[in-house]
Coordinates of C-alpha atoms in Angstrom, one line a residue:
X12 CA 0.0 0.0 0.0
X13 CA 1.2 3.5 -0.8
X14 CA 1.4 5.1 2.7
X15 CA 2.0 8.5 1.2
X16 CA -1.5 8.5 -0.2
X17 CA -4.1 10.1 2.0
X18 CA -6.7 7.5 2.9
X19 CA -10.4 8.5 2.4
X20 CA -13.7 7.0 3.5
X21 CA -14.0 5.8 -0.1
X22 CA -10.9 3.7 0.2
X23 CA -12.3 2.1 3.4
X24 CA -15.7 1.5 1.8
X25 CA -14.0 -0.2 -1.2
X26 CA -11.9 -2.4 1.1
X27 CA -14.9 -3.5 3.1
X28 CA -17.4 -3.5 0.2
X29 CA -19.8 -1.1 2.0
X30 CA -21.1 2.3 1.0
X31 CA -19.1 5.5 1.8
X32 CA -22.1 6.8 3.7
X33 CA -22.0 3.7 6.0
X34 CA -18.3 4.4 6.7
X35 CA -19.0 8.1 7.3
X36 CA -21.7 7.3 9.8
X37 CA -19.7 4.5 11.5
X38 CA -16.7 6.8 12.0
X39 CA -19.1 9.2 13.8
X40 CA -20.2 6.3 16.0
X41 CA -23.7 6.6 14.6
X42 CA -25.9 3.9 16.3
X43 CA -27.8 3.3 13.0
X44 CA -24.8 1.3 12.0
X45 CA -24.5 -2.0 13.9
X46 CA -21.8 -2.3 16.6
X47 CA -20.2 -5.2 14.6
X48 CA -19.9 -3.1 11.5
X49 CA -18.7 0.0 13.3
X50 CA -16.0 -2.1 15.0
X51 CA -14.9 -3.5 11.7
X52 CA -14.8 -0.1 10.1
X53 CA -12.8 1.4 13.0
X54 CA -10.3 -1.4 12.9
X55 CA -9.9 -1.2 9.1
X56 CA -9.6 2.6 9.2
X57 CA -6.8 2.3 11.8
X58 CA -5.0 -0.4 9.8
X59 CA -5.2 1.7 6.6
X60 CA -3.9 4.8 8.4
X61 CA -7.1 6.9 8.0
X62 CA -7.0 10.4 9.5
X63 CA -10.2 12.4 9.9
X64 CA -10.1 15.8 8.1
X65 CA -11.7 18.4 10.4
X66 CA -10.6 21.2 8.1
X67 CA -12.7 19.9 5.2
X68 CA -15.6 19.4 7.7
X69 CA -15.2 23.0 9.0
X70 CA -15.1 24.4 5.5
X71 CA -18.5 22.7 4.8
X72 CA -19.7 24.4 7.9
X73 CA -18.2 27.7 6.8
X74 CA -15.7 27.6 9.7
X75 CA -11.9 27.1 9.8
X76 CA -11.7 27.1 13.6
X77 CA -8.6 29.4 13.2
X78 CA -8.0 32.9 14.5
X79 CA -5.6 35.2 12.7
X80 CA -3.1 37.2 14.7
X81 CA -1.1 40.2 13.6
X82 CA 1.6 41.5 15.9
X83 CA 4.2 44.2 15.3
X84 CA 7.3 42.6 16.7
X85 CA 7.6 38.9 17.7
X86 CA 11.0 39.6 19.2
X87 CA 9.4 41.7 21.9
X88 CA 9.0 39.8 25.2
X89 CA 5.7 41.7 25.7
X90 CA 4.4 40.5 22.3
X91 CA 5.6 37.0 23.0
X92 CA 3.6 37.0 26.2
X93 CA 0.5 38.3 24.4
X94 CA 0.7 35.5 21.8
X95 CA 1.1 33.0 24.6
X96 CA -2.1 34.2 26.1
X97 CA -4.0 34.2 22.8
X98 CA -2.8 30.6 22.1
X99 CA -3.8 29.4 25.5
X100 CA -7.3 30.8 25.5
X101 CA -7.9 29.9 21.8
X102 CA -6.6 26.4 22.3
X103 CA -8.8 25.7 25.3
X104 CA -11.8 26.6 23.1
X105 CA -10.7 24.4 20.2
X106 CA -9.3 27.1 17.9
X107 CA -5.9 27.2 16.3
X108 CA -4.1 30.5 15.6
X109 CA -2.1 31.7 12.6
X110 CA 0.5 34.2 13.8
X111 CA 1.9 36.9 11.5
X112 CA 4.5 39.6 12.2
X113 CA 4.3 43.0 10.6
X114 CA 7.9 43.8 11.7
X115 CA 6.5 47.3 12.6
X116 CA 5.6 48.0 9.0
X117 CA 2.1 49.1 7.9
X118 CA 2.8 47.7 4.4
X119 CA 3.6 44.3 5.8
X120 CA 0.6 44.5 8.1
X121 CA -1.7 45.1 5.2
X122 CA -0.2 42.1 3.3
X123 CA -0.6 39.9 6.4
X124 CA -4.2 41.0 6.8
X125 CA -4.9 40.1 3.1
X126 CA -3.2 36.7 3.6
X127 CA -5.2 35.9 6.7
X128 CA -8.5 36.9 5.0
X129 CA -7.8 34.5 2.1
X130 CA -6.9 31.8 4.6
X131 CA -10.5 32.1 5.8
X132 CA -9.8 32.8 9.5
X133 CA -12.9 33.0 11.6
X134 CA -11.7 36.1 13.4
X135 CA -8.8 38.4 13.9
X136 CA -6.7 39.9 16.7
X137 CA -4.4 42.7 15.6
X138 CA -1.8 44.9 17.3
X139 CA -1.1 47.8 14.8
X140 CA 2.3 48.7 13.4
X141 CA 3.6 52.1 14.5
X142 CA 3.2 53.7 11.1
X143 CA -0.3 52.4 10.4
X144 CA -2.3 55.5 9.2
X145 CA -5.6 53.9 8.2
X146 CA -7.5 50.6 8.6
X147 CA -8.6 50.0 5.0
X148 CA -6.9 46.6 5.0
X149 CA -9.3 45.4 7.6
X150 CA -12.4 46.4 5.5
X151 CA -12.8 43.0 3.9
X152 CA -13.2 41.5 7.4
X153 CA -15.9 44.1 8.3
X154 CA -17.7 43.5 5.0
X155 CA -17.8 39.7 5.6
X156 CA -18.8 40.2 9.3
X157 CA -15.5 38.6 10.4
X158 CA -14.9 40.0 13.9
X159 CA -11.7 42.0 14.6
X160 CA -10.3 42.9 18.0
X161 CA -7.4 45.4 18.3
X162 CA -4.9 44.9 21.1
X163 CA -2.5 47.2 22.8
X164 CA -1.6 49.4 19.8
X165 CA -5.0 50.5 18.6
X166 CA -6.5 53.3 16.6
X167 CA -9.2 55.9 17.3
X168 CA -10.5 55.0 13.8
X169 CA -11.2 51.4 14.9
X170 CA -14.9 50.7 15.2
X171 CA -14.2 47.5 17.1
X172 CA -13.5 46.2 20.5
X173 CA -10.0 47.0 21.8
X174 CA -8.0 45.4 24.6
X175 CA -5.6 47.8 26.3
X176 CA -4.2 48.9 29.6
X177 CA -4.8 52.4 30.9
X178 CA -1.7 53.9 29.5
X179 CA -2.4 57.4 30.9
X180 CA -2.9 56.0 34.4
X181 CA 0.4 54.0 34.2
X182 CA 2.3 57.2 33.2
X183 CA 0.7 59.0 36.1
X184 CA 1.3 56.1 38.5
X185 CA 5.0 55.8 37.6
X186 CA 5.6 59.6 37.9
X187 CA 3.7 59.9 41.2
X188 CA 5.9 57.1 42.6
X189 CA 9.0 59.1 41.8
X190 CA 7.4 62.2 43.3
X191 CA 6.7 60.2 46.4
X192 CA 10.3 59.3 46.7
X193 CA 11.3 62.9 46.8
X194 CA 12.1 63.5 43.1
X195 CA 11.4 67.1 42.0
X196 CA 13.0 67.3 38.6
X197 CA 11.7 64.2 36.7
X198 CA 12.6 63.4 33.1
X199 CA 10.7 61.2 30.6
X200 CA 12.4 58.9 28.1
X201 CA 9.9 57.6 25.6
X202 CA 9.4 56.6 21.9
X203 CA 7.6 58.5 19.1
X204 CA 4.6 60.4 20.6
X205 CA 2.7 59.9 17.4
X206 CA 1.9 56.4 18.8
X207 CA -1.1 56.5 21.1
X208 CA 0.4 54.3 23.8
X209 CA 3.4 56.6 24.3
X210 CA 1.3 59.8 23.9
X211 CA -1.0 58.6 26.7
X212 CA 1.8 57.6 29.0
X213 CA 3.4 61.1 28.4
X214 CA 0.0 62.7 29.3
X215 CA -0.1 60.7 32.5
X216 CA 3.5 61.9 33.3
X217 CA 2.6 65.5 32.6
X218 CA -0.7 65.3 34.7
X219 CA 1.3 63.9 37.7
X220 CA 3.8 66.8 37.5
X221 CA 1.0 69.4 37.2
X222 CA -0.9 67.9 40.1
X223 CA 2.1 68.2 42.3
X224 CA 3.0 71.7 40.9
X225 CA 6.3 70.5 39.6
X226 CA 7.9 72.3 36.7
X227 CA 8.2 70.7 33.2
X228 CA 10.8 71.7 30.7
X229 CA 11.1 70.5 27.1
X230 CA 14.6 69.4 27.8
X231 CA 13.2 66.8 30.3
X232 CA 11.5 65.0 27.4
X233 CA 13.8 62.7 25.4
X234 CA 12.4 60.8 22.4
X235 CA 14.5 57.8 21.7
X236 CA 13.9 54.3 20.2
X237 CA 14.5 51.5 22.8
X238 CA 17.9 50.5 21.3
X239 CA 21.1 50.2 23.2
X240 CA 22.7 53.1 21.3
X241 CA 19.7 55.5 21.5
X242 CA 19.1 54.7 25.2
X243 CA 22.8 55.3 26.0
X244 CA 22.6 58.6 24.2
X245 CA 19.4 59.5 26.1
X246 CA 21.1 58.8 29.5
X247 CA 24.1 61.0 28.5
X248 CA 21.7 63.8 27.5
X249 CA 20.0 63.7 30.9
X250 CA 23.4 63.7 32.7
X251 CA 24.3 66.8 30.7
X252 CA 21.3 68.8 31.9
X253 CA 21.9 71.5 34.5
X254 CA 20.7 70.7 37.0
X255 CA 20.5 67.0 36.3
X256 CA 17.1 65.3 36.8
X257 CA 16.7 63.4 40.1
X258 CA 14.2 60.9 38.6
X259 CA 13.4 59.5 35.2
X260 CA 10.4 57.5 33.9
X261 CA 11.5 55.3 30.9
X262 CA 8.8 53.6 28.8
X263 CA 10.8 50.4 28.1
X264 CA 12.7 48.1 30.5
X265 CA 15.6 47.5 28.2
X266 CA 16.1 51.2 27.6
X267 CA 15.8 51.8 31.4
X268 CA 18.5 49.1 32.0
X269 CA 20.8 50.7 29.5
X270 CA 20.2 54.1 31.1
X271 CA 21.1 52.6 34.6
X272 CA 24.3 51.1 33.2
X273 CA 25.3 54.4 31.6
X274 CA 24.6 56.4 34.7
X275 CA 26.7 54.0 36.9
X276 CA 29.6 54.0 34.4
X277 CA 29.7 57.8 34.7
X278 CA 29.6 57.7 38.5
X279 CA 26.0 58.7 38.8
X280 CA 24.4 56.8 41.6
X281 CA 21.1 55.0 41.1
X282 CA 18.7 55.7 42.9
X283 CA 20.5 58.2 45.2
X284 CA 21.4 60.7 42.4
X285 CA 18.7 59.7 40.0
X286 CA 15.8 57.3 40.5
X287 CA 14.6 55.2 37.6
X288 CA 11.3 53.6 36.7
X289 CA 10.9 51.4 33.6
X290 CA 8.0 49.8 31.8
X291 CA 7.1 46.2 30.7
X292 CA 8.3 44.1 33.7
X293 CA 10.8 42.2 31.5
X294 CA 13.3 39.7 32.9
X295 CA 16.2 42.1 32.5
X296 CA 14.7 44.3 35.2
X297 CA 15.2 41.6 37.8
X298 CA 18.8 40.8 36.7
X299 CA 20.4 44.3 36.7
X300 CA 21.7 46.0 39.8
X301 CA 20.0 47.9 41.2
X302 CA 16.9 45.9 40.3
X303 CA 14.4 47.9 38.2
X304 CA 11.2 49.4 39.4
X305 CA 8.7 48.9 36.5
X306 CA 5.2 49.0 35.4
X307 CA 3.9 45.4 34.8
X308 CA 2.6 45.1 31.3
X309 CA 0.1 42.2 31.5
X310 CA 0.6 40.8 28.0
X311 CA -0.5 37.3 28.7
X312 CA -3.7 38.5 30.4
X313 CA -4.4 40.9 27.5
X314 CA -3.9 38.1 25.0
X315 CA -6.2 35.7 26.9
X316 CA -8.9 38.4 27.3
X317 CA -8.8 39.2 23.6
X318 CA -9.0 35.6 22.5
X319 CA -11.8 34.7 25.0
X320 CA -13.9 37.7 23.9
X321 CA -13.4 36.7 20.2
X322 CA -14.2 33.0 20.8
X323 CA -17.3 33.9 22.9
X324 CA -18.5 36.1 20.0
X325 CA -17.9 33.4 17.4
X326 CA -19.8 30.9 19.5
X327 CA -22.7 33.3 20.1
X328 CA -22.0 33.5 23.9
X329 CA -21.0 37.2 23.7
X330 CA -21.0 40.2 21.4
X331 CA -17.8 42.2 21.0
X332 CA -19.8 44.9 19.3
X333 CA -21.3 45.7 22.7
X334 CA -17.9 46.5 24.3
X335 CA -15.8 49.4 22.9
X336 CA -12.7 49.0 25.2
X337 CA -11.6 46.3 27.6
X338 CA -9.0 47.7 30.0
X339 CA -6.7 45.3 31.8
X340 CA -5.2 46.4 35.1
X341 CA -1.5 47.2 35.2
X342 CA 0.5 47.7 38.4
X343 CA 3.7 49.2 39.6
X344 CA 6.4 46.7 40.8
X345 CA 8.7 48.6 43.2
X346 CA 12.3 47.5 43.3
X347 CA 15.6 49.1 44.2
X348 CA 16.2 51.5 41.3
X349 CA 13.6 54.1 42.5
X350 CA 13.8 53.8 46.3
X351 CA 15.4 57.0 47.6
X352 CA 13.6 56.7 50.9

């Protein structure tokens, strides 16, 4: 027998000289087929190497039992935790996921959306690329009533459920912690403020300063991508300010770790001379000395919440159209890098 050939119910029927419909019903354990015949068909199917084809069945039912996922950077520990959460919740509900990475490119994001549409996913979870300006590439999903949930990096244009954290509150919380430690000249190192998550964290930072009647100067805001080179340059820029800031809120743990290393190399003591708060709660924050105070970014919980909401909608147990935003709670994890008191 050619074992490379996919065995069908027709092959089993021919082998046993019964009808394909009898084989089909027997493999579903249909009681209208006698126990003896069912047993024989099951044994023959196993011997011949028959595998059921749920994909074909799902297509007949207009389902693929798959969820498309678009993320912006699979190398990010946060995104990896998001995907882990999506996979867990989707898998528990019997859905598989197809993961695509836009590599922070709107063009690639649009291509990924088109690919997932043609692969007949039942629903979509998407975290937008930084340079995404419009959502036209999601229009085919809307037209076919295929639900889309946006996660983390969302858009005000999105007429769909979004799963986020309260970015404004996290910026406020991190800054208020520094103020509570006695910091009075607090800097902010962040990424492009055109991106809503960074703009909201910046607003929270500014609100905390204003509430405590602390001054803000443009020189205290440093826009830098979270790379080693850019983060080192940001730290050096802060050290060059007169007077130097006594606290800094950095919206990325890796960037914060590089800043701490740079401060220490230049003889600036952390937290005595400058207290540091990061963002994401990545492993690096627990490994550096002093350990990093950070905002926990609950990626896994966000992924699980998005997937569960989507699955419930697909199964008719919920309606994502009735919820505009799901906000997952974030918390401050206080460690050594910010404790002046």
